[in-house]
Coordinates of C-alpha atoms in Angstrom, one line a residue:
M151 CA 0.0 0.0 0.0
R152 CA 1.4 3.5 -0.9
I153 CA 0.3 7.2 -0.7
K154 CA -0.3 9.1 -3.9
G155 CA -1.8 12.6 -3.9
G156 CA -3.2 12.1 -0.4
R157 CA -4.9 8.9 -1.4
I158 CA -4.1 5.4 -0.3
V159 CA -3.3 3.2 -3.3
R160 CA -3.3 -0.5 -2.9
T161 CA -0.5 -2.3 -4.7
A162 CA -0.8 -5.8 -6.1
I163 CA 1.4 -7.2 -3.2
A164 CA -0.8 -5.4 -0.6
S165 CA -4.0 -6.7 -2.2
A166 CA -2.6 -10.3 -2.1
L167 CA -1.6 -9.9 1.5
L168 CA -5.1 -8.5 2.5
T169 CA -6.7 -11.5 0.7
L170 CA -4.5 -13.9 2.6
V171 CA -5.4 -12.2 5.9
A172 CA -9.1 -12.5 5.0
A173 CA -8.6 -16.2 4.2
A174 CA -6.8 -16.7 7.5
Q175 CA -9.7 -15.1 9.4
D176 CA -12.2 -17.5 7.8
L177 CA -10.0 -20.5 8.4
V178 CA -11.1 -22.8 11.2
W179 CA -8.4 -25.4 10.8
Q180 CA -5.9 -26.7 8.2
T181 CA -4.6 -30.2 8.4
P182 CA -1.5 -31.5 6.5
T183 CA -2.4 -34.9 4.9
G184 CA 1.2 -36.2 4.4
F185 CA 0.7 -36.4 0.7
R186 CA 0.0 -34.4 -2.4
A187 CA -2.8 -34.9 -5.0
I188 CA -5.9 -35.1 -2.8
G189 CA -9.0 -36.5 -4.4
E190 CA -12.7 -36.1 -4.0
M191 CA -14.2 -36.0 -0.6
V192 CA -17.4 -36.9 1.3
L193 CA -18.8 -35.8 4.7
A194 CA -20.4 -38.4 6.9
N195 CA -21.2 -38.4 10.6
G196 CA -18.8 -35.7 11.6
L197 CA -15.9 -37.0 9.4
L198 CA -14.4 -35.7 6.2
V199 CA -13.1 -38.6 4.1
T200 CA -10.7 -38.2 1.2
G201 CA -7.5 -39.8 -0.1
N202 CA -4.4 -39.7 -2.1
V203 CA -5.0 -40.2 -5.8
A204 CA -1.4 -40.3 -7.1
G205 CA 0.7 -42.1 -4.4
S206 CA 0.7 -44.3 -1.4
G207 CA -0.7 -41.7 1.1
G208 CA -3.8 -43.8 1.7
I209 CA -7.4 -42.8 2.6
I210 CA -7.9 -40.6 5.6
A211 CA -10.8 -39.5 7.8
V212 CA -10.6 -36.1 9.5
D213 CA -12.7 -34.9 12.4
T214 CA -14.7 -32.0 11.1
K215 CA -14.6 -30.1 14.5
S216 CA -10.9 -30.4 15.4
G217 CA -9.3 -31.1 12.0
K218 CA -7.5 -34.1 13.5
I219 CA -6.9 -37.2 11.4
V220 CA -9.0 -40.0 13.0
W221 CA -7.8 -42.9 10.9
R222 CA -5.8 -43.7 7.8
A223 CA -6.4 -46.7 5.5
P224 CA -3.8 -48.0 2.9
G225 CA -4.2 -47.8 -0.8
V226 CA -4.3 -45.3 -3.7
M227 CA -7.8 -43.9 -3.9
S228 CA -8.5 -44.1 -7.6
N229 CA -12.0 -42.7 -7.4
G230 CA -13.9 -40.6 -5.0
P231 CA -15.6 -42.0 -1.9
A232 CA -19.3 -42.4 -1.1
S233 CA -21.0 -43.1 2.2
D234 CA -24.3 -44.5 3.5
G235 CA -23.6 -43.2 7.0
R236 CA -22.1 -46.4 8.2
N237 CA -19.4 -47.3 5.7
I238 CA -17.2 -45.7 3.2
Y239 CA -17.2 -47.1 -0.4
T240 CA -14.4 -46.2 -2.8
T241 CA -12.1 -47.8 -5.4
V242 CA -8.4 -48.3 -4.6
L243 CA -5.4 -49.2 -6.7
T244 CA -3.5 -52.2 -5.4
D245 CA 0.2 -53.0 -5.7
Q246 CA -0.7 -55.3 -8.6
L247 CA -2.1 -52.3 -10.5
T248 CA -5.6 -53.6 -10.1
Q249 CA -8.4 -51.3 -9.1
R250 CA -10.8 -52.8 -6.5
L251 CA -14.0 -51.6 -4.9
V252 CA -13.7 -51.6 -1.2
A253 CA -15.9 -51.0 1.8
L254 CA -14.3 -49.4 4.9
D255 CA -15.9 -49.0 8.4
L256 CA -16.6 -45.3 8.8
K257 CA -15.5 -45.2 12.4
S258 CA -12.3 -47.1 12.2
G259 CA -11.3 -47.3 8.5
K260 CA -11.1 -51.1 8.8
M261 CA -11.7 -52.9 5.5
L262 CA -14.9 -54.8 5.5
W263 CA -14.9 -56.3 2.0
S264 CA -13.3 -55.8 -1.4
A265 CA -14.6 -56.7 -4.9
Q266 CA -14.4 -56.2 -8.6
G267 CA -10.8 -56.1 -9.7
Q268 CA -9.9 -54.3 -13.0
R269 CA -6.5 -53.6 -14.5
W270 CA -5.3 -50.0 -14.1
G271 CA -6.2 -48.0 -17.2
G272 CA -9.7 -49.4 -17.4
G273 CA -11.0 -46.9 -14.9
F274 CA -14.2 -46.4 -12.9
T275 CA -16.5 -43.5 -12.3
R276 CA -17.2 -42.2 -8.8
V277 CA -18.8 -44.8 -6.5
H278 CA -22.6 -44.3 -5.9
V279 CA -24.5 -45.8 -3.0
D280 CA -28.3 -45.9 -2.5
G281 CA -30.8 -48.3 -1.0
G282 CA -28.3 -50.8 0.3
R283 CA -26.6 -51.1 -3.1
V284 CA -23.3 -49.8 -4.4
F285 CA -23.1 -48.9 -8.0
L286 CA -20.0 -48.6 -10.1
A287 CA -19.6 -47.8 -13.9
G288 CA -16.4 -48.9 -15.6
Q289 CA -14.7 -48.2 -18.9
D290 CA -14.9 -51.9 -19.6
G291 CA -18.4 -51.1 -20.9
K292 CA -20.3 -52.4 -17.8
I293 CA -22.1 -50.9 -14.8
R294 CA -22.4 -53.1 -11.8
S295 CA -24.4 -53.3 -8.6
F296 CA -23.1 -54.8 -5.3
D297 CA -24.7 -55.5 -2.0
A298 CA -23.5 -52.8 0.4
G299 CA -23.2 -55.1 3.3
T300 CA -21.3 -58.0 1.7
G301 CA -19.8 -56.8 -1.6
K302 CA -21.7 -59.6 -3.4
L303 CA -22.3 -58.8 -7.1
L304 CA -26.0 -58.3 -7.7
W305 CA -26.1 -57.6 -11.4
A306 CA -24.1 -56.2 -14.3
F307 CA -25.4 -54.3 -17.3
A308 CA -23.4 -53.8 -20.5
Y309 CA -23.8 -50.3 -21.8
S310 CA -21.3 -51.1 -24.6
P311 CA -20.6 -54.4 -26.4
G312 CA -16.8 -53.7 -25.9
K313 CA -14.7 -51.1 -24.2
G314 CA -16.9 -48.2 -23.1
V315 CA -16.4 -44.5 -23.6
C316 CA -17.5 -41.5 -21.6
P317 CA -18.9 -43.3 -18.5
T318 CA -20.2 -40.7 -16.1
D319 CA -20.9 -40.5 -12.4
I320 CA -24.3 -42.0 -11.4
A321 CA -27.5 -40.3 -10.1
S322 CA -30.5 -42.1 -8.5
E323 CA -34.1 -41.5 -7.5
G324 CA -37.2 -43.6 -6.9
G325 CA -35.5 -47.0 -7.5
K326 CA -33.8 -45.9 -10.7
I327 CA -30.3 -45.0 -11.6
Y328 CA -29.1 -42.7 -14.4
F329 CA -25.7 -42.4 -16.0
G330 CA -24.0 -41.7 -19.3
G331 CA -21.8 -44.0 -21.4
G332 CA -21.6 -45.8 -24.7
E333 CA -19.4 -47.5 -27.3
Q334 CA -16.4 -46.2 -29.2
H335 CA -17.3 -44.4 -32.5
Y336 CA -16.9 -46.5 -35.6
A337 CA -19.1 -47.3 -38.7
R338 CA -21.8 -49.3 -36.9
S339 CA -21.4 -47.7 -33.5
Q340 CA -24.6 -46.7 -31.7
G341 CA -22.7 -44.0 -29.9
V342 CA -23.3 -42.7 -26.4
F343 CA -26.5 -42.5 -24.4
L344 CA -27.9 -41.3 -21.1
W345 CA -29.2 -44.6 -19.6
A346 CA -32.0 -45.3 -17.1
L347 CA -31.9 -48.7 -15.3
D348 CA -34.0 -50.3 -12.6
A349 CA -31.8 -50.2 -9.5
A350 CA -32.9 -53.5 -8.2
S351 CA -32.5 -55.6 -11.4
G352 CA -30.3 -53.7 -13.7
K353 CA -33.0 -53.8 -16.4
E354 CA -32.8 -51.1 -19.0
L355 CA -35.8 -48.7 -18.8
W356 CA -34.9 -46.2 -21.4
R357 CA -32.0 -44.4 -23.2
F358 CA -31.5 -40.9 -24.6
A359 CA -29.0 -39.7 -27.2
S360 CA -27.6 -36.1 -27.1
K361 CA -27.1 -34.8 -30.6
P362 CA -25.7 -31.3 -30.5
E363 CA -25.7 -30.9 -34.3
S364 CA -28.6 -31.6 -36.6
Y365 CA -26.5 -33.8 -38.7
S366 CA -25.3 -35.9 -35.8
R367 CA -25.9 -39.6 -36.6
I368 CA -25.2 -41.0 -33.1
G369 CA -25.4 -39.8 -29.6
E370 CA -22.4 -37.9 -28.2
C371 CA -20.8 -37.8 -24.7
V372 CA -22.8 -36.3 -21.9
Q373 CA -21.8 -35.0 -18.4
A374 CA -23.0 -36.7 -15.2
P375 CA -26.7 -36.3 -14.8
A376 CA -28.7 -34.9 -11.9
V377 CA -32.3 -35.9 -10.9
S378 CA -35.0 -34.5 -8.7
N379 CA -38.8 -34.5 -8.5
G380 CA -39.1 -36.8 -11.5
V381 CA -36.9 -34.7 -13.9
V382 CA -33.5 -35.8 -15.1
A383 CA -31.2 -32.9 -16.1
V384 CA -28.2 -33.7 -18.3
T385 CA -25.8 -31.6 -20.4
G386 CA -24.0 -32.5 -23.7
S387 CA -21.8 -30.0 -25.5
N388 CA -23.6 -26.6 -25.2
L389 CA -27.0 -28.2 -24.6
I390 CA -29.0 -28.9 -21.4
Y391 CA -32.0 -31.2 -21.4
G392 CA -34.8 -31.8 -19.0
L393 CA -36.1 -35.4 -19.3
D394 CA -39.0 -37.3 -17.7
A395 CA -37.3 -39.6 -15.2
N396 CA -39.8 -42.4 -15.8
T397 CA -40.0 -42.4 -19.6
G398 CA -36.9 -40.5 -20.9
K399 CA -39.2 -38.2 -22.9
L400 CA -37.8 -34.8 -23.6
I401 CA -39.5 -32.1 -21.6
W402 CA -37.4 -29.1 -22.5
Q403 CA -34.0 -28.2 -24.1
Q404 CA -31.9 -25.1 -24.0
Q405 CA -28.5 -24.1 -25.4
I406 CA -25.7 -21.7 -24.5
R407 CA -23.8 -19.7 -27.2
R408 CA -21.6 -16.6 -26.7
V409 CA -19.7 -14.2 -28.9
V410 CA -16.1 -14.9 -28.2
E411 CA -13.3 -13.1 -30.0
G412 CA -15.8 -11.8 -32.5
H413 CA -17.3 -15.2 -33.3
D414 CA -20.6 -16.9 -32.2
R415 CA -19.5 -20.1 -30.4
R416 CA -21.0 -23.0 -28.6
R417 CA -20.0 -22.9 -24.9
M418 CA -19.4 -26.3 -23.3
L419 CA -21.5 -26.8 -20.2
S420 CA -20.5 -28.5 -16.9
R421 CA -22.6 -31.2 -15.3
P422 CA -25.9 -29.9 -14.0
Y423 CA -26.6 -29.1 -10.3
I424 CA -30.1 -29.1 -8.9
A425 CA -31.4 -27.1 -6.0
G426 CA -35.1 -27.2 -5.5
D427 CA -36.9 -26.4 -8.8
R428 CA -33.7 -24.9 -10.3
V429 CA -30.9 -26.4 -12.2
Y430 CA -27.6 -24.7 -12.7
T431 CA -24.6 -25.2 -14.9
I432 CA -21.2 -23.5 -15.5
F433 CA -19.4 -22.6 -18.6
E434 CA -16.1 -20.7 -19.1
E435 CA -17.7 -17.2 -19.1
G436 CA -20.6 -17.7 -16.8
L437 CA -23.1 -19.5 -14.6
V438 CA -26.7 -20.0 -15.7
G439 CA -29.9 -21.5 -14.3
W440 CA -33.3 -22.7 -15.4
E441 CA -36.5 -23.9 -13.9
L442 CA -36.1 -27.6 -13.6
S443 CA -39.7 -28.5 -14.5
R444 CA -40.1 -26.2 -17.6
G445 CA -36.6 -25.1 -18.6
T446 CA -37.4 -21.4 -18.3
P447 CA -34.2 -19.3 -18.0
I448 CA -34.2 -17.7 -14.5
F449 CA -30.5 -16.9 -13.7
S450 CA -27.4 -15.7 -15.3
F451 CA -24.1 -14.5 -13.9
D452 CA -21.0 -13.6 -15.9
G453 CA -17.5 -14.4 -14.7
R454 CA -14.2 -16.1 -15.4
F455 CA -14.7 -19.8 -14.5
P456 CA -12.4 -22.8 -14.8
Q457 CA -11.6 -23.9 -18.4
E458 CA -11.6 -27.6 -17.6
Q459 CA -14.9 -29.4 -17.3
S460 CA -13.7 -31.6 -14.5
T461 CA -12.9 -28.6 -12.3
R462 CA -16.2 -26.8 -12.6
R463 CA -18.0 -27.6 -9.3
L464 CA -21.1 -26.0 -7.8
Q465 CA -23.0 -26.3 -4.5
L466 CA -26.0 -24.5 -3.1
A467 CA -26.4 -23.7 0.6
D468 CA -28.2 -21.0 2.6
G469 CA -29.4 -19.3 -0.6
R470 CA -25.9 -19.1 -2.0
L471 CA -24.1 -20.7 -4.9
F472 CA -20.5 -21.9 -4.0
F473 CA -17.9 -22.4 -6.7
T474 CA -14.2 -22.0 -7.5
A475 CA -13.1 -19.3 -9.9
N476 CA -10.6 -16.4 -10.2
F477 CA -12.3 -13.0 -10.4
E478 CA -9.3 -11.3 -8.8
S479 CA -6.8 -11.7 -11.7
P480 CA -8.4 -11.1 -15.1
E481 CA -5.2 -11.9 -16.8
V482 CA -5.0 -15.5 -15.5
T483 CA -5.9 -18.1 -18.1
K484 CA -4.7 -21.4 -16.8
S485 CA -5.6 -21.6 -13.2
R486 CA -9.0 -20.2 -12.4
Q487 CA -9.6 -22.1 -9.2
G488 CA -7.6 -20.1 -6.7
F489 CA -10.6 -18.7 -4.8
L490 CA -13.9 -20.1 -3.4
Y491 CA -16.8 -17.7 -3.8
A492 CA -20.4 -17.6 -2.5
L493 CA -22.9 -15.8 -4.7
D494 CA -26.3 -14.7 -3.4
V495 CA -28.9 -16.2 -5.8
T496 CA -31.3 -13.3 -5.2
T497 CA -29.0 -10.3 -5.4
K498 CA -26.4 -11.9 -7.7
Q499 CA -23.7 -10.3 -5.5
I500 CA -20.5 -12.1 -4.3
V501 CA -21.0 -12.2 -0.5
W502 CA -18.0 -14.3 0.5
K503 CA -14.6 -15.2 -1.0
H504 CA -11.8 -17.3 0.4
R505 CA -8.4 -17.9 -1.1
V506 CA -7.7 -21.6 -1.4
N507 CA -4.2 -21.6 -2.8
R508 CA -1.2 -20.9 -0.6
P509 CA 2.4 -19.8 -1.4
S510 CA 4.6 -22.9 -1.8
Q511 CA 8.3 -23.7 -2.1
Y512 CA 7.4 -26.1 -5.0
S513 CA 5.5 -23.8 -7.3
D514 CA 3.9 -20.5 -8.0
P515 CA 0.8 -20.3 -5.7
A516 CA -1.5 -19.7 -8.6
N517 CA -0.9 -23.3 -9.7
W518 CA -2.1 -24.8 -6.5
S519 CA -5.8 -24.4 -6.6
T520 CA -8.8 -26.7 -5.8
S521 CA -11.9 -28.1 -7.3
E522 CA -12.7 -30.4 -4.4
F523 CA -14.9 -28.9 -1.8
V524 CA -18.0 -29.7 0.3
V525 CA -20.4 -27.2 1.9
A526 CA -22.2 -28.1 5.1
G527 CA -23.2 -26.4 8.4
G528 CA -22.0 -22.9 7.7
A529 CA -18.6 -24.1 6.5
V530 CA -16.7 -25.1 3.4
Y531 CA -14.3 -28.0 3.5
Y532 CA -11.7 -28.1 0.7
A533 CA -8.5 -29.7 -0.3
N534 CA -5.3 -28.1 -1.7
F535 CA -1.7 -29.1 -2.2
Q536 CA -0.8 -31.0 0.9
F537 CA -3.7 -30.2 3.3
V538 CA -7.4 -30.3 3.8
A539 CA -9.1 -27.3 5.4
K540 CA -12.3 -25.9 6.9
A541 CA -13.4 -22.3 6.4
R542 CA -16.4 -20.4 7.8
Y543 CA -18.6 -18.4 5.5

């Protein structure tokens, strides 16, 4: 900060220091994990569970009040965890480069069962648990259901006759599961679909193909769906669809285009996020929302959001939309996840921000950002570099 003409002028360094001070004031605790590359996380019964996705740091459970690590389980967490309030379900990479679905006791981290080995490179989507069943979609072209108590395979459904492409995370409601996936493109390929299956039997109920262009012969990849009140929301390219959850019938469809560098362009949409009768999605230059039941546009906010689809995350709590972005440094093009923001959905004003990256001896701080966060109980839990943290909002 310097004086110029009797006015206080804030320098870039001073602004950065003030931002760090504000972040420190919000911070409740910050816990080193003992490893870098922290994956997805889940909150369950007062514990924050996450793990190391690129090394042998294991899976950890952190007490949400104190920030202390309660237990640590071995293995590389290859996909994010899920919980039914009793156990943790996730996939781990073994020493034999095989991925396995495992169930861990939530209180102790003790392994209860493991199932479904698959060679590294095949890959799974995030584990989903509902109604006493654990669901897992793989790039081997199959989605499987396991008994949550025993790990017994209940059924398997082939969404592709061979190796699958674009499998998404799974959503569920009313005894049905929804996910995207299909077969590799070739002359006779059917392409990619959004699928609806009976959760108990694995029987196909319906499928829907996203075709962003009028000349598209087959369905193209979609983002992970969301479902609520009998409507499935799913995005593909610059399109968002609202589908009848029981029949797959198209209820509404909207698209996002923007003029970028003088040209009208399609803007790729993130996965949808549902809150009440609203559905939101993020693209590079903004955040938009529609009525879930009818598709009527009801919300729009411009900003510099992450470029990568996988890093665009959104949560709604207390009438606020929480997301990562970087509105502080307009010149930044690569890392736009250095700050957590809360946006009031009524006033469209930023009401809270928190810097999630930290200066590091290993790299420029702008490169250490986050896309993994969970909002609950007036706090945001997030991961970055070598720690997990809790901040008040």
